[in-house]
Coordinates of C-alpha atoms in Angstrom, one line a residue:
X1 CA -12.4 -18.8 16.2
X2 CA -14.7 -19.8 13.5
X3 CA -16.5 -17.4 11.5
X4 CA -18.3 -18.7 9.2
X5 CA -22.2 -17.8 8.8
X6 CA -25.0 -19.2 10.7
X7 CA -27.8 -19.2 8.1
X8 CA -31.9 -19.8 8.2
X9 CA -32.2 -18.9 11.9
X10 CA -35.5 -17.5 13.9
X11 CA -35.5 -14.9 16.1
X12 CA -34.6 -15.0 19.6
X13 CA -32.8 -13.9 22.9
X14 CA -29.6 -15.0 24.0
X15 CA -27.5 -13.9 27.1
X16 CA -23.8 -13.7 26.7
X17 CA -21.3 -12.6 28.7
X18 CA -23.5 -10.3 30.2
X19 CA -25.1 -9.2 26.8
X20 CA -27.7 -9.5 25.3
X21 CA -27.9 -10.6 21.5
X22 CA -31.1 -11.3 19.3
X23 CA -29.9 -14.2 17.4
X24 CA -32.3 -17.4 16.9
X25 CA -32.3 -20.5 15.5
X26 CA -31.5 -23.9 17.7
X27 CA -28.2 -23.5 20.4
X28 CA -25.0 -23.3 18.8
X29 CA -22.4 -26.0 19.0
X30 CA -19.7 -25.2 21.5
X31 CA -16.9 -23.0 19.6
X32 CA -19.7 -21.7 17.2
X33 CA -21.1 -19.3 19.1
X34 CA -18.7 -16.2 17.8
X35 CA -20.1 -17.2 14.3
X36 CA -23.7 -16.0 14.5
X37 CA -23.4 -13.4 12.2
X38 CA -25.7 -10.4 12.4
X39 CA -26.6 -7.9 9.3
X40 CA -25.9 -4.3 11.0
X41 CA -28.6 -1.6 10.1
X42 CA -27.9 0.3 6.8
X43 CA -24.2 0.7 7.9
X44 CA -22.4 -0.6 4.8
X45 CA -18.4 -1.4 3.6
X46 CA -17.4 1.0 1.7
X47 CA -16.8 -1.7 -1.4
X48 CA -18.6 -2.9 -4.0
X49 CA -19.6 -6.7 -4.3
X50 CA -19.6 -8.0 -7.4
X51 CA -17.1 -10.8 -7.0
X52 CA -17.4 -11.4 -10.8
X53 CA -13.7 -11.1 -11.2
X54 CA -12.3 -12.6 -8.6
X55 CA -8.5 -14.4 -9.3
X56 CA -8.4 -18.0 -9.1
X57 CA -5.7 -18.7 -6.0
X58 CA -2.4 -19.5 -7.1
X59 CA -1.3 -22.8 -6.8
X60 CA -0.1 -23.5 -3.1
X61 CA -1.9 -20.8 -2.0
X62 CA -4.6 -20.8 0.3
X63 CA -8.1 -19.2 -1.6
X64 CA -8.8 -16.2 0.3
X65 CA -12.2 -16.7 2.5
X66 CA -14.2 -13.1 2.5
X67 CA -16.0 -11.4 5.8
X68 CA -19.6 -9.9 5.5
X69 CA -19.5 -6.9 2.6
X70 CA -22.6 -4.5 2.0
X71 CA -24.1 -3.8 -0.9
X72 CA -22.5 0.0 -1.8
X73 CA -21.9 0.6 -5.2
X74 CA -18.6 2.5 -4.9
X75 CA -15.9 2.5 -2.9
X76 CA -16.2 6.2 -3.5
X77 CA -18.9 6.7 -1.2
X78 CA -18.7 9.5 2.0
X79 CA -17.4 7.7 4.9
X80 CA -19.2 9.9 7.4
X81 CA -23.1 8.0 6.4
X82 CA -21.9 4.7 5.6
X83 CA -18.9 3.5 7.8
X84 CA -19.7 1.0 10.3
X85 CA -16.7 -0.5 12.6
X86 CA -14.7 -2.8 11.2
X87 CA -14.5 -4.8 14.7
X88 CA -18.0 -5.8 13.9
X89 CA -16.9 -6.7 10.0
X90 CA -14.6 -9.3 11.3
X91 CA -18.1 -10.8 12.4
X92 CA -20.5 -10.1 9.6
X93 CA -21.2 -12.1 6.8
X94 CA -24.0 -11.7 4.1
X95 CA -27.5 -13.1 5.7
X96 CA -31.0 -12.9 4.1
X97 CA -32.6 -13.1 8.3
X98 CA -33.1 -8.8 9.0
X99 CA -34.1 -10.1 12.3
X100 CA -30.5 -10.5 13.4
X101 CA -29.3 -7.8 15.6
X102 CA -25.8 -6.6 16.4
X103 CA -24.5 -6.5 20.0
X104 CA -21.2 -5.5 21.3
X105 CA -18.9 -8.4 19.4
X106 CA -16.1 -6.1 19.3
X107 CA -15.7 -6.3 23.3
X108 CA -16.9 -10.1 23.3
X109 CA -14.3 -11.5 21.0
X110 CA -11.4 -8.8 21.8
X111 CA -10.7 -7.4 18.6
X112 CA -8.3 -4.8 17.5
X113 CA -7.0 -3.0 15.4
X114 CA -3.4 -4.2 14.7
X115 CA -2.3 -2.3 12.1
X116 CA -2.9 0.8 9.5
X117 CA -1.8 2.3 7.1
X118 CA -3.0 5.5 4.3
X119 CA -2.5 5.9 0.9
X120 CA -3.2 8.9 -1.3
X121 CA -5.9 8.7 -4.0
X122 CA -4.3 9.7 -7.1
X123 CA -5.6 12.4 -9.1
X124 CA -5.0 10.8 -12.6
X125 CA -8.3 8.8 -13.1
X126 CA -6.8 5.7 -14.7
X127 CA -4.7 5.1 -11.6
X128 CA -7.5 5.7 -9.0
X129 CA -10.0 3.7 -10.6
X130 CA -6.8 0.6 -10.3
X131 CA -6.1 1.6 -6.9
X132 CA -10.1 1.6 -6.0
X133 CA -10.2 -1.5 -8.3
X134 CA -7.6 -3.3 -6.4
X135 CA -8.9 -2.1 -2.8
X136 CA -12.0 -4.1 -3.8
X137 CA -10.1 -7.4 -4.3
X138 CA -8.9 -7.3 -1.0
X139 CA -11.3 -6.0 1.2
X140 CA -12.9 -8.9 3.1
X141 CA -10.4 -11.3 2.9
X142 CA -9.4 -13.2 6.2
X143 CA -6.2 -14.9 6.7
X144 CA -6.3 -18.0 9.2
X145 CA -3.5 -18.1 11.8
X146 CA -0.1 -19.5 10.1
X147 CA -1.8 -18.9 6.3
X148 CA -0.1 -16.5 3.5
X149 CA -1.7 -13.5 1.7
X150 CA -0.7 -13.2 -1.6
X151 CA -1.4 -9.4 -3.0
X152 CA -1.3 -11.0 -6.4
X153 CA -3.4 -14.2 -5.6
X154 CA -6.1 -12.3 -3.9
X155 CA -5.9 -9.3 -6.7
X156 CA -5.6 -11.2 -9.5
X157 CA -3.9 -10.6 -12.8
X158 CA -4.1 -6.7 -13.8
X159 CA -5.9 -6.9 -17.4
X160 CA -7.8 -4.2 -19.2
X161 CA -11.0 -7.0 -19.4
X162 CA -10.7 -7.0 -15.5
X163 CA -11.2 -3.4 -15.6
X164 CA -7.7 -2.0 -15.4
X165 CA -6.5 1.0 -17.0
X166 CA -3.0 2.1 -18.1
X167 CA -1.8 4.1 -15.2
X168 CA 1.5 5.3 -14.2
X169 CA 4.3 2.8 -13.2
X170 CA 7.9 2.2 -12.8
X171 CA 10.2 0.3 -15.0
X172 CA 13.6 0.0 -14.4
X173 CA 13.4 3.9 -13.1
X174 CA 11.8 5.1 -15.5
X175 CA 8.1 6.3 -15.0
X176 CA 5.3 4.4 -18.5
X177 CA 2.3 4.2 -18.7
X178 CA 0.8 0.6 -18.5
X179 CA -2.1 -2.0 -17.2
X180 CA -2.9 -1.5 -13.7
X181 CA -0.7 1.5 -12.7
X182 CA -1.2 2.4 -9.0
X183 CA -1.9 -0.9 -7.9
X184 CA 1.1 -0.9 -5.7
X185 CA 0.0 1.9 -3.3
X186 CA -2.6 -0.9 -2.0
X187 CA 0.3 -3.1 -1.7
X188 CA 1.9 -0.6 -0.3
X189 CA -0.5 0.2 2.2
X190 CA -1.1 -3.7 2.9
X191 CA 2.9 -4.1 3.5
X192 CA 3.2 -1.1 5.9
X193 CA -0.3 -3.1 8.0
X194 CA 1.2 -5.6 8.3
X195 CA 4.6 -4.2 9.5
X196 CA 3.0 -1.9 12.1
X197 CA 0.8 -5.5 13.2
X198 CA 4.0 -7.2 14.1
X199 CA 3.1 -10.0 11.2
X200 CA 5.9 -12.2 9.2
X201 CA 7.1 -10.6 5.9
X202 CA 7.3 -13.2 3.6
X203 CA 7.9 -11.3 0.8
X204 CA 8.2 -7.4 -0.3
X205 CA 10.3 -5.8 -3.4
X206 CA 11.1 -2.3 -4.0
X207 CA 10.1 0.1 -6.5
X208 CA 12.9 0.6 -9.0
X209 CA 12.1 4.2 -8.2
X210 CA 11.5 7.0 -5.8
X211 CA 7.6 6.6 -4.7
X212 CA 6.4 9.7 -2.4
X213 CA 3.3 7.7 -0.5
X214 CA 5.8 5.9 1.6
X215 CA 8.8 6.3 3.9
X216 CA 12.3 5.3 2.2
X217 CA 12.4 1.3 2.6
X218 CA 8.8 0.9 3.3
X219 CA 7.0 0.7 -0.7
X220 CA 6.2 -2.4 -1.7
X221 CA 6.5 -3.0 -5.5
X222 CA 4.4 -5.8 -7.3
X223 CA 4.8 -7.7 -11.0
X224 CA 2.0 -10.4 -11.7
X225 CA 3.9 -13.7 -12.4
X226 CA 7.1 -11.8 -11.0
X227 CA 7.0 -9.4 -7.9
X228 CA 4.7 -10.1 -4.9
X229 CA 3.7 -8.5 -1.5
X230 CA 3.3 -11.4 0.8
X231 CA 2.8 -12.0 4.6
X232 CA 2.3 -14.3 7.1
X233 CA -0.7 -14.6 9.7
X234 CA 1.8 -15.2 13.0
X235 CA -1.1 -14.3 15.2
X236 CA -2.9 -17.3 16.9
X237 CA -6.0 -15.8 15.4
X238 CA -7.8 -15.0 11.8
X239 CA -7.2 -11.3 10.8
X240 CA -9.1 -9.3 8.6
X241 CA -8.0 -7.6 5.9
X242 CA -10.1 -4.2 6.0
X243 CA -9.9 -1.3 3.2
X244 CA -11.5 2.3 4.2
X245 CA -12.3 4.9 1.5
X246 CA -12.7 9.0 2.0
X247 CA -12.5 11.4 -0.9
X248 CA -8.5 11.6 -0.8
X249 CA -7.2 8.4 0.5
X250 CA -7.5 4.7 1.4
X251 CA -6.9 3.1 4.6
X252 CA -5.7 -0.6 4.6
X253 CA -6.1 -2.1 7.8
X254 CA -5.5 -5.4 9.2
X255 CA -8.2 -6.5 12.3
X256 CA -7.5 -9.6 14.6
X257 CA -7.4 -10.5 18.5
X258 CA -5.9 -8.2 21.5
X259 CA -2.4 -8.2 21.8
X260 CA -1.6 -8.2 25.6
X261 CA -1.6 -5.1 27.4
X262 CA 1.9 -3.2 27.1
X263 CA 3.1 -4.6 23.7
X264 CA 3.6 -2.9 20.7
X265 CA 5.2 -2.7 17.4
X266 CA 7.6 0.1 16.2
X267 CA 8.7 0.8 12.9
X268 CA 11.4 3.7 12.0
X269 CA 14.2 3.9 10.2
X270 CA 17.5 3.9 12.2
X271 CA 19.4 4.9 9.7
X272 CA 19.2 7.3 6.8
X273 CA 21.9 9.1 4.7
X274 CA 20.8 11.3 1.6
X275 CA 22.6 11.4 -1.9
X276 CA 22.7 14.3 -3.7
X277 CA 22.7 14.1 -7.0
X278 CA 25.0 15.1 -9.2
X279 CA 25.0 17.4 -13.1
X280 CA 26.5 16.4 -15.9
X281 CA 26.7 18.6 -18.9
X282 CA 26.7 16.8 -22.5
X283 CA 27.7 19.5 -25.2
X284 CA 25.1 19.8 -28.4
X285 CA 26.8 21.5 -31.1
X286 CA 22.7 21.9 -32.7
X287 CA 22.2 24.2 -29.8
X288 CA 22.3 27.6 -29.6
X289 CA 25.5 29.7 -28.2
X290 CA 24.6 29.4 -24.4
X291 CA 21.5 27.3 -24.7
X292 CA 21.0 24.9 -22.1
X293 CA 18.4 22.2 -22.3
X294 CA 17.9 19.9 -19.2
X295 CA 17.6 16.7 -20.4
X296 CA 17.1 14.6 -17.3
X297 CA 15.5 16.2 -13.9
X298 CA 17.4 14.9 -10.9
X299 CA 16.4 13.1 -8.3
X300 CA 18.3 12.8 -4.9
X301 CA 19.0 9.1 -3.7
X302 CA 19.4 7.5 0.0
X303 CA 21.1 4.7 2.1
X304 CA 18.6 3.6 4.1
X305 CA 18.2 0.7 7.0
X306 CA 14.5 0.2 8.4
X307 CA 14.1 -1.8 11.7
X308 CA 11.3 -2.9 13.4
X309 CA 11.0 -3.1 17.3
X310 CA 8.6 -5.1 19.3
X311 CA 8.1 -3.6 22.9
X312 CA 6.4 -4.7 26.4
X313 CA 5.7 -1.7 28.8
X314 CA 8.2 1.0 27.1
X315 CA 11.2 -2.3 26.6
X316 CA 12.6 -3.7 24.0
X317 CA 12.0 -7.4 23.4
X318 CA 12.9 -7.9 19.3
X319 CA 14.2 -6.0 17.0
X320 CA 14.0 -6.8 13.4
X321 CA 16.2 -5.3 10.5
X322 CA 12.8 -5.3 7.8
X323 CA 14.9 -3.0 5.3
X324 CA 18.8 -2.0 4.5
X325 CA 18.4 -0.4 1.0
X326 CA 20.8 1.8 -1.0
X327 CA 19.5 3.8 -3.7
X328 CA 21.3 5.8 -6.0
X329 CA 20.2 9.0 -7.0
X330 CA 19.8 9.8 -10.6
X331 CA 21.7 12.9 -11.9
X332 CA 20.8 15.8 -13.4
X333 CA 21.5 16.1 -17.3
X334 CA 21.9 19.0 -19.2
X335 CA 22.8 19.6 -22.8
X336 CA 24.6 22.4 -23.3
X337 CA 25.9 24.4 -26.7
X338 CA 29.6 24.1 -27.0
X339 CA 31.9 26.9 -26.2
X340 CA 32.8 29.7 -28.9
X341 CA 36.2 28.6 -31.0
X342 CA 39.1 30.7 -29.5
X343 CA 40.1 33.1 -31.3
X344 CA 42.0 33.7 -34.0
X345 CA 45.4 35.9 -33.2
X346 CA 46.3 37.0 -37.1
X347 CA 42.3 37.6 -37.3
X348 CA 42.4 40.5 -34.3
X349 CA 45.5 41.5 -35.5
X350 CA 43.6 42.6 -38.2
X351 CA 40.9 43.9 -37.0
X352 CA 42.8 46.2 -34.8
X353 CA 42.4 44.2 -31.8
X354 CA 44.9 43.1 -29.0
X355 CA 47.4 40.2 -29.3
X356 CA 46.5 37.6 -27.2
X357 CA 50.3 37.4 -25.9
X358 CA 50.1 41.6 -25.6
X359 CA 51.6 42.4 -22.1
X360 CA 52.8 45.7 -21.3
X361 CA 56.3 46.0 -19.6
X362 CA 56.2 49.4 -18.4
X363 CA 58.9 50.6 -20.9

């Protein structure tokens, strides 16, 4: 299925399948017909773009080719005005012809939705504007049957002149601030897509810590130059890579043809044990008789397997095992002041005070 743009066309009407499209220009070449690419009425992607600072693929890597994207200046924007389905994305490409009219391509060229996934806007601004930042990048890109997406190819190194901002990240379990915080709930997002679309994981790392905006064994952590979120088109057809904004969240979503009626793709964990975490006390003779001081907050940890099933009409065909992760939970630490002295025995004796080895005998 091509779909690359038809440009510099006239005007005029063309049957199809039963529909009618206003396209123009002379009859398209036998497999080109899909790629006469309409500009929909003042329904616009929710991204910006300026492709100023778009990454340079890495070598071995495919470059990314881009869908039709609209002219909004945030991805911020309300979704209720300005969201236009993303079957007819797949489709569009920038065109300077008004003329061209949108039919029904979504039943035409039977695409779908294949798989979705949400992730929380954050409320710090640094990591949002990352998270919006890198939402941007990939939004657009398609991925050609048997090709690999790189989330750090199509992203692109995360630098403060690229516009990233120190936001909130792990490292080695241990949350820091640094460049491009929060970028990893996109992969994230992208990673549980493709999952749910039944698509080759070709690569995925975890978080060296507990993330909240994702099942246990479904995050997806990325490192430029280290740590990357990759997958493989195993579809016979391009897919579209498709990010959604509202004022809380993103959806990623991945778009390409109809799988047959009856099939789908399950992901749940089939196993799942918690780990409670344990105290330790650490005595601190510069405390104060019976101060306590937590030094470390606990956080429970998990063994975890993650499958993934592929079904036809309620059977199982393939099972997968995508996950089998054990993660240890980090203990609770508390410095504590040290116990009084005992007591000395002349010293009460003294005092007036009991023996400690006092024991009445009942003479």
């Amino acid at each position: 299925m091509c779909i690359a743009a038809l440009r510099s066309v006239t005007c005029r009407l063309l049957p199809l399948a039963g529909l009618t499209l206003l396209c123009g220009g002379a009859p398209a070449a036998p497999g080109l017909l899909p790629s006469l690419l309409p500009t929909p009425p003042p329904l616009l992607t929710l991204l910006p773009t300026d492709q100023s600072t778009a990454p340079a693929p890495a070598p071995g890597l495919v470059p990314p080719r881009r869908s039709w994207i609209g002219d909004a200046t945030t991805l911020e924007e309300s979704v209720s005005e300005t969201r236009w389905t993303a079957r007819a994305s797949w489709l569009l490409e920038r065109t300077d012809d008004p003329s061209l009219q949108l039919a029904n391509w979504g039943d035409v060229l039977d695409i779908a939705l294949l798989g979705a996934f949400d992730i929380p806007l954050r409320s710090d601004p640094a990591e949002r504007a990352n998270i919006l930042l890198s939402a941007r990048a990939v939004d657009g890109v398609e991925v050609d049957p048997g090709q690999v997406f790189s989330f750090n190819a199509t992203v692109g190194e995360r630098t403060p002149e690229r516009g990233y901002q120190d936001g909130w990240m792990f490292d080695h379990g241990q949350l820091v601030r640094g460049t491009g915080g929060g970028i990893c709930l996109v992969a994230t997002g992208l990673y549980n897509a493709a999952l749910r679309a039944g698509l080759g994981i070709a690569e995925r790392h975890p978080h060296s810590g507990l993330v909240s905006y994702a099942p246990p064994g479904c995050d997806a952590g990325v490192v430029y130059g280290v740590e990357d979120m990759k997958f493989r088109n195993t579809t016979p057809a391009p897919l579209l890579v498709k990010a959604q904004a509202a004022d809380d969240h993103v959806t990623l979503q991945l778009f390409g043809h109809t799988p047959p009626p009856g099939e789908e793709v399950i992901v749940k964990p089939t196993f799942f044990e918690p780990l409670p975490a344990p105290t330790i006390r650490t005595e601190d003779p510069t405390l104060q008789p019976g101060q306590v001081v937590v030094a470390q907050k606990p956080r429970a940890g998990f063994d975890v397997t993650v499958e993934r099933f592929w079904t036809e009409h309620h059977q199982i065909v393939r099972r997968e095992v995508v996950a089998q992760e054990h993660r240890a939970p980090r203990p609770r630490l508390l410095r504590v002041a040290p116990p009084p002295p005992p007591a000395d025995p002349l010293a009460q004796l003294l005092l007036g005070g009991p023996m400690p080895d006092d024991a009445s005998d009942g003479a």
